[in-house]
Coordinates of C-alpha atoms in Angstrom, one line a residue:
R12 CA 64.4 86.8 90.2
K13 CA 65.5 83.1 90.4
K14 CA 68.8 82.1 88.9
P15 CA 68.5 79.5 86.1
R16 CA 69.5 76.0 87.2
V17 CA 71.7 73.8 85.0
N18 CA 71.7 70.0 85.4
I19 CA 74.4 67.9 83.9
A20 CA 74.1 64.2 83.2
T21 CA 76.9 61.8 82.3
I22 CA 75.4 59.8 79.5
F23 CA 78.2 57.3 79.1
P24 CA 78.8 55.3 82.3
G25 CA 82.3 55.2 83.7
D26 CA 85.1 53.7 81.6
E27 CA 82.9 50.9 80.3
Y28 CA 82.3 52.7 77.0
E29 CA 85.0 54.8 75.3
V30 CA 82.8 56.7 72.8
F31 CA 84.5 58.0 69.7
C32 CA 81.5 59.5 67.7
S33 CA 77.8 60.0 68.1
A34 CA 74.8 61.4 66.2
F35 CA 71.2 62.4 66.8
D36 CA 68.3 61.0 64.8
P37 CA 66.5 63.6 62.7
Q38 CA 63.8 64.3 65.3
G39 CA 66.3 64.7 68.1
D40 CA 64.7 61.8 70.1
K41 CA 67.5 59.4 70.0
I42 CA 71.3 59.5 70.3
Y43 CA 73.5 56.9 68.6
A44 CA 77.1 56.4 69.7
A45 CA 79.9 54.2 68.7
T46 CA 82.8 53.0 70.8
K47 CA 86.4 52.3 69.9
D48 CA 85.9 48.6 70.7
G49 CA 83.1 48.2 68.2
K50 CA 79.9 48.7 70.1
L51 CA 76.9 50.7 68.8
L52 CA 74.9 52.3 71.6
G53 CA 71.4 53.8 71.6
F54 CA 70.1 56.4 74.1
D55 CA 66.6 57.7 74.5
V56 CA 66.7 61.5 74.8
K57 CA 63.3 61.7 76.5
G58 CA 64.5 59.4 79.2
I59 CA 67.6 61.5 79.7
F60 CA 65.6 64.7 80.0
N61 CA 63.1 63.1 82.4
L62 CA 66.0 62.1 84.6
I63 CA 67.6 65.5 84.4
S64 CA 64.4 67.4 85.1
T65 CA 63.9 65.7 88.5
G66 CA 66.0 68.4 90.0
C67 CA 68.1 66.1 92.0
D68 CA 71.6 67.2 92.9
A69 CA 73.3 64.0 91.9
I70 CA 72.2 62.6 88.5
P71 CA 73.1 58.9 88.1
H72 CA 74.9 57.6 85.0
I73 CA 72.6 57.0 82.1
N74 CA 72.9 53.5 80.6
P75 CA 72.3 52.9 76.9
S76 CA 68.9 51.6 75.8
F77 CA 70.7 49.1 73.6
V78 CA 74.2 47.8 72.9
I79 CA 75.0 46.1 69.6
Q80 CA 78.4 44.6 68.8
I81 CA 79.7 45.7 65.4
P82 CA 81.2 42.7 63.5
G83 CA 84.9 42.5 63.8
N84 CA 84.9 44.9 66.8
A85 CA 85.5 47.7 64.2
W86 CA 86.5 51.1 65.5
T87 CA 83.9 53.6 64.2
W88 CA 84.7 57.1 63.3
Q89 CA 81.4 58.3 61.8
I90 CA 77.7 57.6 62.3
V91 CA 75.1 58.9 59.8
V92 CA 71.4 58.6 60.4
S93 CA 69.1 58.9 57.4
R94 CA 66.8 62.0 57.2
N95 CA 63.8 59.7 57.5
G96 CA 65.3 58.0 60.5
R97 CA 65.0 54.5 59.1
H98 CA 68.7 53.8 58.5
L99 CA 71.9 54.2 60.3
V100 CA 75.4 53.9 58.7
V101 CA 78.5 53.1 60.7
N102 CA 81.8 54.1 59.0
S103 CA 84.6 52.0 60.5
T104 CA 88.4 51.8 60.3
D105 CA 88.3 48.4 58.6
G106 CA 87.1 50.0 55.3
A107 CA 83.4 49.0 55.7
L108 CA 80.2 51.1 55.8
R109 CA 77.6 49.1 57.7
L110 CA 73.9 49.8 57.2
Y111 CA 71.5 49.1 60.1
N112 CA 67.8 49.3 60.3
T113 CA 67.1 51.7 63.2
K114 CA 63.7 50.0 64.0
D115 CA 65.5 46.7 64.5
C116 CA 68.1 48.3 66.8
W117 CA 65.5 49.7 69.1
E118 CA 62.9 47.0 69.0
R119 CA 65.0 43.8 68.6
P120 CA 68.6 44.7 69.6
T121 CA 69.5 41.2 70.7
E122 CA 68.6 39.8 67.3
V123 CA 70.8 42.3 65.4
E124 CA 73.9 40.2 64.9
K125 CA 75.0 41.8 61.7
P126 CA 74.1 44.8 59.6
V127 CA 71.6 44.7 56.8
F128 CA 74.4 45.4 54.3
V129 CA 78.1 45.9 54.4
F130 CA 79.5 48.3 51.7
Q131 CA 83.2 48.2 50.9
N132 CA 85.7 47.7 48.1
V133 CA 86.7 44.1 48.8
V134 CA 89.7 44.3 46.5
T135 CA 91.5 47.4 47.7
K136 CA 90.0 47.5 51.2
V137 CA 90.0 51.3 50.9
K138 CA 89.0 53.2 54.0
F139 CA 86.2 55.7 53.6
V140 CA 86.9 59.2 54.8
S141 CA 83.2 60.1 54.9
C142 CA 79.8 58.9 54.0
D143 CA 76.2 60.1 53.7
L144 CA 72.7 59.0 52.8
S145 CA 70.5 60.5 50.2
G146 CA 67.5 62.5 51.4
D147 CA 65.1 59.6 50.9
G148 CA 67.6 57.1 52.3
E149 CA 67.6 55.1 49.1
Y150 CA 71.3 55.6 48.4
I151 CA 74.6 55.8 50.3
V152 CA 77.7 57.5 49.1
G153 CA 81.1 56.7 50.5
G154 CA 84.1 58.9 49.7
A155 CA 87.7 57.6 49.9
Q156 CA 91.2 58.6 49.0
G157 CA 92.4 56.2 46.3
S158 CA 95.9 54.8 46.3
D159 CA 96.8 56.9 43.2
G160 CA 96.0 60.2 45.1
K161 CA 92.7 60.6 43.3
Y162 CA 89.5 60.6 45.3
E163 CA 86.8 58.0 44.8
L164 CA 83.1 58.1 45.4
Y165 CA 81.1 54.9 45.7
M166 CA 77.3 54.9 45.5
W167 CA 75.2 51.9 46.6
N168 CA 71.5 51.2 46.8
T169 CA 70.4 50.7 50.4
S170 CA 67.5 48.4 49.4
T171 CA 69.5 45.9 47.3
G172 CA 73.1 46.6 48.4
A173 CA 74.1 46.9 44.8
L174 CA 77.0 49.2 43.8
M175 CA 75.4 51.8 41.5
D176 CA 78.5 53.6 40.4
K177 CA 82.1 54.4 41.3
L178 CA 83.4 57.9 40.3
T179 CA 87.1 58.8 40.4
G180 CA 88.0 62.5 40.7
S181 CA 91.2 64.5 40.4
N182 CA 94.3 64.5 42.5
A183 CA 92.7 66.3 45.5
E184 CA 92.3 65.4 49.1
L185 CA 88.8 64.3 50.1
Y186 CA 87.8 65.3 53.6
S187 CA 84.0 65.0 53.6
V188 CA 81.0 64.1 51.5
A189 CA 77.4 65.3 51.7
W190 CA 74.3 64.3 49.8

């Protein structure tokens, strides 16, 4: 009986990209990653598996299919991909949730200079602890810890960028939100 063989690939080449968070798309075909210096990276999983399955002893580093600079070089701590795979939200330390169209990222990455919408509280610059997209990708919710100790939930429309509602909760720590 033959022993199973395990191949390991280094997805992120060297010290060029210091990745802080990543997420798969709903089909598991793509990996999105964000770096501390404000880059959004895309990796094609099929290409990675094709490279790994060659059976070679030394698998080369796998370069991203695209690299997009996030405005302001914002350090990202969360990536959420919509369940329909059309949208990608980047939650950054500068208090902004940035919405990208995934099709543009893959088909025209050099033309993606800014996100489709930037969601934030421009007055308080509150940082979002967590965010999520509705099942149909029509809405985004961002959860933050307000300055008065009460948590806040902001809901926006992803088609128009309009703030739909802001809900304030009790004096409780908010760690995560899910739609």
